[in-house]
Amino acid sequence: MTLEDLAKTGVQDQASAWAVFQALWTELTATGPAPGLEKHYTSRPPILVTVDGLGHWMTESQYRNAQFKLIHAHDLVFVRHFLSLLKPGQDKPTLPNGGALLYATSTTNNPPYVYSLDVALKQVAARGAGVESSSPQFPQPEPYSKTDPRVFEVLESMKSKHAQEGMLQHQILGGVTHDEARGFMEYFARSGLLQETISDEWVSEKWTLAGGGVIGELERIGKRLRIAA
């Protein structure tokens, strides 16, 4: 059975999905062969783990328990697994064969606003800049504000004892500049997809329509605009 076959088994049988995923993850992160299987063992490649819409994982889900109370997303097994990767490994690195974690949230696409996540991300950025948690400059929740300690705990980046594991880093991705947007739209014009005269005024208008240069929105504009016959 290949890893693809194993994954399909979990997809087709939801009752065994979690057990199958655990077996799949064990195989992906193996650092050596199981006893008796040395002949067919091959080194595992690095893993890239990507998560979008992180804000949805930092609040209550729409699932309810037997008491009809909302279940926090952190109590869902798959969510808990991928959030646990943000913590340094104990006996071995979280990704023992190397790799990267890219977890993203957005201020667009109507994500839930989670105040605790907003503060926790500012704390991650402060730690990356070398600000100690005891410093007055270290971001803290507003007095008397309602916060979720589970959110702060999962993003509390501790220094790992494994050299290949770095601390969490915070990076803000914004839209492209006007000049970059012009070059991007000129690509569509020269390819024939966009039949428009690319001027500074036209680029400024489309840059604004694209939410301040969001590259995906610019791409959609470049592909759909046509001159009426």
PDB file of C-alpha atoms in Angstrom:
ATOM      1  CA  MET A   1       0.000   0.000   0.000  1.00  0.00           C
ATOM      2  CA  THR A   2       1.345   3.417  -0.955  1.00  0.00           C
ATOM      3  CA  LEU A   3       0.927   6.571   1.125  1.00  0.00           C
ATOM      4  CA  GLU A   4      -1.595   7.767  -1.446  1.00  0.00           C
ATOM      5  CA  ASP A   5      -3.648   4.594  -0.949  1.00  0.00           C
ATOM      6  CA  LEU A   6      -3.449   5.094   2.802  1.00  0.00           C
ATOM      7  CA  ALA A   7      -4.694   8.676   2.513  1.00  0.00           C
ATOM      8  CA  LYS A   8      -7.578   7.620   0.256  1.00  0.00           C
ATOM      9  CA  THR A   9      -8.617   5.044   2.842  1.00  0.00           C
ATOM     10  CA  GLY A  10      -9.051   7.793   5.417  1.00  0.00           C
ATOM     11  CA  VAL A  11     -10.991   9.958   2.972  1.00  0.00           C
ATOM     12  CA  GLN A  12     -13.400   7.161   2.097  1.00  0.00           C
ATOM     13  CA  ASP A  13     -13.984   6.004   5.679  1.00  0.00           C
ATOM     14  CA  GLN A  14     -14.574   8.975   7.967  1.00  0.00           C
ATOM     15  CA  ALA A  15     -14.849   6.753  11.039  1.00  0.00           C
ATOM     16  CA  SER A  16     -11.205   5.750  10.659  1.00  0.00           C
ATOM     17  CA  ALA A  17      -9.956   9.083   9.261  1.00  0.00           C
ATOM     18  CA  TRP A  18      -8.073  10.155  12.387  1.00  0.00           C
ATOM     19  CA  ALA A  19      -6.378   6.784  12.894  1.00  0.00           C
ATOM     20  CA  VAL A  20      -5.395   6.697   9.223  1.00  0.00           C
ATOM     21  CA  PHE A  21      -4.031  10.238   9.396  1.00  0.00           C
ATOM     22  CA  GLN A  22      -1.923   9.352  12.431  1.00  0.00           C
ATOM     23  CA  ALA A  23      -0.452   6.412  10.509  1.00  0.00           C
ATOM     24  CA  LEU A  24       0.175   8.656   7.499  1.00  0.00           C
ATOM     25  CA  TRP A  25       1.887  11.315   9.617  1.00  0.00           C
ATOM     26  CA  THR A  26       4.049   8.672  11.292  1.00  0.00           C
ATOM     27  CA  GLU A  27       5.224   7.523   7.879  1.00  0.00           C
ATOM     28  CA  LEU A  28       5.875  11.054   6.634  1.00  0.00           C
ATOM     29  CA  THR A  29       7.973  11.942   9.683  1.00  0.00           C
ATOM     30  CA  ALA A  30       9.824   8.633  10.031  1.00  0.00           C
ATOM     31  CA  THR A  31      13.573   8.990  10.448  1.00  0.00           C
ATOM     32  CA  GLY A  32      14.412   5.320  10.052  1.00  0.00           C
ATOM     33  CA  PRO A  33      12.909   2.011   8.925  1.00  0.00           C
ATOM     34  CA  ALA A  34      10.685  -0.145  11.078  1.00  0.00           C
ATOM     35  CA  PRO A  35      12.306  -3.416  12.216  1.00  0.00           C
ATOM     36  CA  GLY A  36      12.385  -5.889   9.357  1.00  0.00           C
ATOM     37  CA  LEU A  37      11.640  -3.281   6.675  1.00  0.00           C
ATOM     38  CA  GLU A  38      15.139  -1.904   6.197  1.00  0.00           C
ATOM     39  CA  LYS A  39      15.384  -3.117   2.596  1.00  0.00           C
ATOM     40  CA  HIS A  40      12.635  -0.921   1.172  1.00  0.00           C
ATOM     41  CA  TYR A  41      13.114   2.152   3.363  1.00  0.00           C
ATOM     42  CA  THR A  42      13.858   5.470   1.680  1.00  0.00           C
ATOM     43  CA  SER A  43      14.628   8.777   3.369  1.00  0.00           C
ATOM     44  CA  ARG A  44      11.603  10.982   3.883  1.00  0.00           C
ATOM     45  CA  PRO A  45      11.568  14.420   2.223  1.00  0.00           C
ATOM     46  CA  PRO A  46      11.017  17.724   4.050  1.00  0.00           C
ATOM     47  CA  ILE A  47       7.377  18.642   4.692  1.00  0.00           C
ATOM     48  CA  LEU A  48       5.672  21.923   3.874  1.00  0.00           C
ATOM     49  CA  VAL A  49       2.611  22.509   6.073  1.00  0.00           C
ATOM     50  CA  THR A  50       0.348  25.381   5.030  1.00  0.00           C
ATOM     51  CA  VAL A  51      -2.753  26.647   6.803  1.00  0.00           C
ATOM     52  CA  ASP A  52      -4.981  29.460   5.570  1.00  0.00           C
ATOM     53  CA  GLY A  53      -7.693  31.223   7.552  1.00  0.00           C
ATOM     54  CA  LEU A  54      -5.930  30.697  10.877  1.00  0.00           C
ATOM     55  CA  GLY A  55      -8.423  33.003  12.590  1.00  0.00           C
ATOM     56  CA  HIS A  56     -11.141  30.370  12.217  1.00  0.00           C
ATOM     57  CA  TRP A  57      -9.059  28.056  14.421  1.00  0.00           C
ATOM     58  CA  MET A  58      -8.731  30.596  17.216  1.00  0.00           C
ATOM     59  CA  THR A  59     -12.334  30.737  18.310  1.00  0.00           C
ATOM     60  CA  GLU A  60     -15.322  28.489  18.874  1.00  0.00           C
ATOM     61  CA  SER A  61     -16.350  26.239  16.014  1.00  0.00           C
ATOM     62  CA  GLN A  62     -19.905  25.672  14.829  1.00  0.00           C
ATOM     63  CA  TYR A  63     -19.897  22.165  16.308  1.00  0.00           C
ATOM     64  CA  ARG A  64     -21.719  21.533  19.576  1.00  0.00           C
ATOM     65  CA  ASN A  65     -21.218  18.976  22.335  1.00  0.00           C
ATOM     66  CA  ALA A  66     -23.819  16.823  24.073  1.00  0.00           C
ATOM     67  CA  GLN A  67     -24.771  19.798  26.247  1.00  0.00           C
ATOM     68  CA  PHE A  68     -25.335  21.841  23.066  1.00  0.00           C
ATOM     69  CA  LYS A  69     -22.437  24.134  23.901  1.00  0.00           C
ATOM     70  CA  LEU A  70     -20.139  25.328  21.145  1.00  0.00           C
ATOM     71  CA  ILE A  71     -16.887  23.367  20.876  1.00  0.00           C
ATOM     72  CA  HIS A  72     -13.677  25.375  20.710  1.00  0.00           C
ATOM     73  CA  ALA A  73     -11.755  24.723  17.493  1.00  0.00           C
ATOM     74  CA  HIS A  74      -8.701  23.702  19.539  1.00  0.00           C
ATOM     75  CA  ASP A  75     -10.657  20.665  20.751  1.00  0.00           C
ATOM     76  CA  LEU A  76     -11.020  19.278  17.214  1.00  0.00           C
ATOM     77  CA  VAL A  77      -8.353  16.623  16.657  1.00  0.00           C
ATOM     78  CA  PHE A  78      -7.104  17.750  13.256  1.00  0.00           C
ATOM     79  CA  VAL A  79      -6.938  21.387  14.330  1.00  0.00           C
ATOM     80  CA  ARG A  80      -5.156  20.401  17.536  1.00  0.00           C
ATOM     81  CA  HIS A  81      -2.605  18.380  15.574  1.00  0.00           C
ATOM     82  CA  PHE A  82      -1.623  21.167  13.195  1.00  0.00           C
ATOM     83  CA  LEU A  83      -1.532  23.757  15.975  1.00  0.00           C
ATOM     84  CA  SER A  84       0.726  21.465  18.007  1.00  0.00           C
ATOM     85  CA  LEU A  85       3.315  21.737  15.230  1.00  0.00           C
ATOM     86  CA  LEU A  86       3.869  25.359  16.249  1.00  0.00           C
ATOM     87  CA  LYS A  87       5.457  24.135  19.481  1.00  0.00           C
ATOM     88  CA  PRO A  88       9.079  22.907  19.503  1.00  0.00           C
ATOM     89  CA  GLY A  89       9.498  19.141  19.605  1.00  0.00           C
ATOM     90  CA  GLN A  90      10.618  17.442  22.799  1.00  0.00           C
ATOM     91  CA  ASP A  91      12.477  14.219  21.950  1.00  0.00           C
ATOM     92  CA  LYS A  92      12.942  15.215  18.301  1.00  0.00           C
ATOM     93  CA  PRO A  93      12.116  18.213  16.091  1.00  0.00           C
ATOM     94  CA  THR A  94       8.480  18.713  15.129  1.00  0.00           C
ATOM     95  CA  LEU A  95       9.481  18.095  11.510  1.00  0.00           C
ATOM     96  CA  PRO A  96      12.424  15.702  11.978  1.00  0.00           C
ATOM     97  CA  ASN A  97      13.201  15.536   8.253  1.00  0.00           C
ATOM     98  CA  GLY A  98      13.079  19.285   7.818  1.00  0.00           C
ATOM     99  CA  GLY A  99      10.431  21.502   6.334  1.00  0.00           C
ATOM    100  CA  ALA A 100       8.488  24.659   7.025  1.00  0.00           C
ATOM    101  CA  LEU A 101       5.209  25.808   8.543  1.00  0.00           C
ATOM    102  CA  LEU A 102       3.306  28.608   6.808  1.00  0.00           C
ATOM    103  CA  TYR A 103       0.188  29.647   8.717  1.00  0.00           C
ATOM    104  CA  ALA A 104      -1.741  32.609   7.358  1.00  0.00           C
ATOM    105  CA  THR A 105      -4.612  34.805   8.379  1.00  0.00           C
ATOM    106  CA  SER A 106      -6.168  37.688   6.508  1.00  0.00           C
ATOM    107  CA  THR A 107      -7.882  41.005   7.070  1.00  0.00           C
ATOM    108  CA  THR A 108     -10.041  40.321   4.012  1.00  0.00           C
ATOM    109  CA  ASN A 109     -12.302  37.421   2.998  1.00  0.00           C
ATOM    110  CA  ASN A 110     -14.431  38.080   6.099  1.00  0.00           C
ATOM    111  CA  PRO A 111     -12.337  36.169   8.662  1.00  0.00           C
ATOM    112  CA  PRO A 112     -13.566  36.250  12.258  1.00  0.00           C
ATOM    113  CA  TYR A 113     -11.847  38.996  14.218  1.00  0.00           C
ATOM    114  CA  VAL A 114     -10.219  37.414  17.262  1.00  0.00           C
ATOM    115  CA  TYR A 115      -8.748  39.989  19.613  1.00  0.00           C
ATOM    116  CA  SER A 116      -6.549  37.411  21.342  1.00  0.00           C
ATOM    117  CA  LEU A 117      -5.040  36.363  17.999  1.00  0.00           C
ATOM    118  CA  ASP A 118      -4.339  39.983  17.111  1.00  0.00           C
ATOM    119  CA  VAL A 119      -2.419  40.521  20.352  1.00  0.00           C
ATOM    120  CA  ALA A 120      -0.685  37.122  20.160  1.00  0.00           C
ATOM    121  CA  LEU A 121       0.630  37.870  16.660  1.00  0.00           C
ATOM    122  CA  LYS A 122       1.975  41.205  17.869  1.00  0.00           C
ATOM    123  CA  GLN A 123       3.741  39.309  20.650  1.00  0.00           C
ATOM    124  CA  VAL A 124       5.260  36.910  18.102  1.00  0.00           C
ATOM    125  CA  ALA A 125       6.551  39.901  16.134  1.00  0.00           C
ATOM    126  CA  ALA A 126       7.942  41.477  19.312  1.00  0.00           C
ATOM    127  CA  ARG A 127       9.802  38.294  20.277  1.00  0.00           C
ATOM    128  CA  GLY A 128      11.254  38.142  16.781  1.00  0.00           C
ATOM    129  CA  ALA A 129      12.505  41.706  17.233  1.00  0.00           C
ATOM    130  CA  GLY A 130      14.209  40.751  20.499  1.00  0.00           C
ATOM    131  CA  VAL A 131      11.716  42.378  22.880  1.00  0.00           C
ATOM    132  CA  GLU A 132      11.564  40.518  26.188  1.00  0.00           C
ATOM    133  CA  SER A 133       8.161  39.606  27.613  1.00  0.00           C
ATOM    134  CA  SER A 134       9.045  41.579  30.756  1.00  0.00           C
ATOM    135  CA  SER A 135       9.685  44.750  28.756  1.00  0.00           C
ATOM    136  CA  PRO A 136       7.157  47.619  28.855  1.00  0.00           C
ATOM    137  CA  GLN A 137       7.286  47.573  25.034  1.00  0.00           C
ATOM    138  CA  PHE A 138       6.037  43.976  24.899  1.00  0.00           C
ATOM    139  CA  PRO A 139       2.423  43.935  23.590  1.00  0.00           C
ATOM    140  CA  GLN A 140      -0.168  43.079  26.208  1.00  0.00           C
ATOM    141  CA  PRO A 141      -3.971  42.797  26.112  1.00  0.00           C
ATOM    142  CA  GLU A 142      -5.922  45.866  27.120  1.00  0.00           C
ATOM    143  CA  PRO A 143      -6.961  45.901  30.792  1.00  0.00           C
ATOM    144  CA  TYR A 144     -10.304  44.175  31.414  1.00  0.00           C
ATOM    145  CA  SER A 145     -10.436  42.895  27.836  1.00  0.00           C
ATOM    146  CA  LYS A 146     -11.821  39.425  27.215  1.00  0.00           C
ATOM    147  CA  THR A 147      -9.020  37.181  26.013  1.00  0.00           C
ATOM    148  CA  ASP A 148      -8.577  33.507  25.233  1.00  0.00           C
ATOM    149  CA  PRO A 149      -5.537  32.028  27.035  1.00  0.00           C
ATOM    150  CA  ARG A 150      -5.519  29.063  24.648  1.00  0.00           C
ATOM    151  CA  VAL A 151      -4.694  31.358  21.738  1.00  0.00           C
ATOM    152  CA  PHE A 152      -1.751  32.907  23.593  1.00  0.00           C
ATOM    153  CA  GLU A 153      -0.501  29.480  24.637  1.00  0.00           C
ATOM    154  CA  VAL A 154      -0.432  28.021  21.130  1.00  0.00           C
ATOM    155  CA  LEU A 155       1.513  31.010  19.749  1.00  0.00           C
ATOM    156  CA  GLU A 156       3.935  31.284  22.657  1.00  0.00           C
ATOM    157  CA  SER A 157       7.151  30.639  20.788  1.00  0.00           C
ATOM    158  CA  MET A 158       9.707  28.988  23.039  1.00  0.00           C
ATOM    159  CA  LYS A 159      13.291  28.456  21.974  1.00  0.00           C
ATOM    160  CA  SER A 160      13.799  24.882  20.842  1.00  0.00           C
ATOM    161  CA  LYS A 161      16.622  22.693  22.083  1.00  0.00           C
ATOM    162  CA  HIS A 162      17.008  21.428  18.522  1.00  0.00           C
ATOM    163  CA  ALA A 163      19.316  23.587  16.421  1.00  0.00           C
ATOM    164  CA  GLN A 164      17.313  23.106  13.213  1.00  0.00           C
ATOM    165  CA  GLU A 165      14.109  24.456  14.764  1.00  0.00           C
ATOM    166  CA  GLY A 166      13.662  28.205  14.740  1.00  0.00           C
ATOM    167  CA  MET A 167      11.240  30.369  16.674  1.00  0.00           C
ATOM    168  CA  LEU A 168       7.965  31.533  15.198  1.00  0.00           C
ATOM    169  CA  GLN A 169       8.296  34.497  12.874  1.00  0.00           C
ATOM    170  CA  HIS A 170       5.658  37.040  11.940  1.00  0.00           C
ATOM    171  CA  GLN A 171       5.560  38.488   8.444  1.00  0.00           C
ATOM    172  CA  ILE A 172       3.012  40.912   7.016  1.00  0.00           C
ATOM    173  CA  LEU A 173       2.253  40.488   3.325  1.00  0.00           C
ATOM    174  CA  GLY A 174       0.721  43.531   1.686  1.00  0.00           C
ATOM    175  CA  GLY A 175      -0.238  44.431  -1.841  1.00  0.00           C
ATOM    176  CA  VAL A 176       2.212  45.280  -4.601  1.00  0.00           C
ATOM    177  CA  THR A 177       3.236  48.870  -5.307  1.00  0.00           C
ATOM    178  CA  HIS A 178       1.853  50.941  -8.194  1.00  0.00           C
ATOM    179  CA  ASP A 179       5.020  50.323 -10.222  1.00  0.00           C
ATOM    180  CA  GLU A 180       4.853  46.583  -9.577  1.00  0.00           C
ATOM    181  CA  ALA A 181       1.157  46.568 -10.483  1.00  0.00           C
ATOM    182  CA  ARG A 182       1.918  48.350 -13.759  1.00  0.00           C
ATOM    183  CA  GLY A 183       4.560  45.785 -14.688  1.00  0.00           C
ATOM    184  CA  PHE A 184       2.202  42.958 -13.778  1.00  0.00           C
ATOM    185  CA  MET A 185      -0.659  44.356 -15.891  1.00  0.00           C
ATOM    186  CA  GLU A 186       1.684  45.036 -18.817  1.00  0.00           C
ATOM    187  CA  TYR A 187       2.369  41.304 -18.877  1.00  0.00           C
ATOM    188  CA  PHE A 188      -1.319  40.645 -19.568  1.00  0.00           C
ATOM    189  CA  ALA A 189      -1.420  43.441 -22.148  1.00  0.00           C
ATOM    190  CA  ARG A 190       1.580  42.088 -24.067  1.00  0.00           C
ATOM    191  CA  SER A 191       0.197  38.551 -23.957  1.00  0.00           C
ATOM    192  CA  GLY A 192      -3.023  39.740 -25.596  1.00  0.00           C
ATOM    193  CA  LEU A 193      -5.276  38.824 -22.680  1.00  0.00           C
ATOM    194  CA  LEU A 194      -5.735  42.461 -21.699  1.00  0.00           C
ATOM    195  CA  GLN A 195      -6.569  44.823 -24.533  1.00  0.00           C
ATOM    196  CA  GLU A 196      -6.177  48.126 -22.739  1.00  0.00           C
ATOM    197  CA  THR A 197      -3.791  51.057 -22.888  1.00  0.00           C
ATOM    198  CA  ILE A 198      -1.775  50.867 -19.678  1.00  0.00           C
ATOM    199  CA  SER A 199      -1.566  54.392 -18.252  1.00  0.00           C
ATOM    200  CA  ASP A 200      -0.763  55.665 -14.766  1.00  0.00           C
ATOM    201  CA  GLU A 201      -4.404  56.649 -14.226  1.00  0.00           C
ATOM    202  CA  TRP A 202      -5.652  53.251 -15.381  1.00  0.00           C
ATOM    203  CA  VAL A 203      -3.173  51.406 -13.143  1.00  0.00           C
ATOM    204  CA  SER A 204      -4.107  53.558 -10.122  1.00  0.00           C
ATOM    205  CA  GLU A 205      -7.785  52.796 -10.653  1.00  0.00           C
ATOM    206  CA  LYS A 206      -7.237  49.036 -10.938  1.00  0.00           C
ATOM    207  CA  TRP A 207      -4.747  49.061  -8.042  1.00  0.00           C
ATOM    208  CA  THR A 208      -7.498  50.565  -5.869  1.00  0.00           C
ATOM    209  CA  LEU A 209     -10.121  48.103  -7.131  1.00  0.00           C
ATOM    210  CA  ALA A 210      -7.705  45.290  -6.257  1.00  0.00           C
ATOM    211  CA  GLY A 211      -7.779  46.221  -2.581  1.00  0.00           C
ATOM    212  CA  GLY A 212      -4.530  48.160  -2.622  1.00  0.00           C
ATOM    213  CA  GLY A 213      -2.584  45.939  -5.001  1.00  0.00           C
ATOM    214  CA  VAL A 214      -3.652  42.456  -3.899  1.00  0.00           C
ATOM    215  CA  ILE A 215      -1.935  40.307  -6.509  1.00  0.00           C
ATOM    216  CA  GLY A 216      -4.753  37.785  -6.897  1.00  0.00           C
ATOM    217  CA  GLU A 217      -7.293  40.537  -7.529  1.00  0.00           C
ATOM    218  CA  LEU A 218      -5.001  42.161 -10.095  1.00  0.00           C
ATOM    219  CA  GLU A 219      -4.719  38.826 -11.863  1.00  0.00           C
ATOM    220  CA  ARG A 220      -8.495  38.493 -12.053  1.00  0.00           C
ATOM    221  CA  ILE A 221      -8.767  42.018 -13.453  1.00  0.00           C
ATOM    222  CA  GLY A 222      -6.070  41.315 -16.026  1.00  0.00           C
ATOM    223  CA  LYS A 223      -7.820  38.177 -17.243  1.00  0.00           C
ATOM    224  CA  ARG A 224     -11.375  39.438 -17.432  1.00  0.00           C
ATOM    225  CA  LEU A 225     -11.146  42.948 -18.932  1.00  0.00           C
ATOM    226  CA  ARG A 226     -11.936  43.194 -22.615  1.00  0.00           C
ATOM    227  CA  ILE A 227     -12.759  45.984 -25.069  1.00  0.00           C
ATOM    228  CA  ALA A 228     -16.319  45.742 -26.309  1.00  0.00           C
ATOM    229  CA  ALA A 229     -16.600  45.122 -30.043  1.00  0.00           C
TER     230      ALA A 229
END
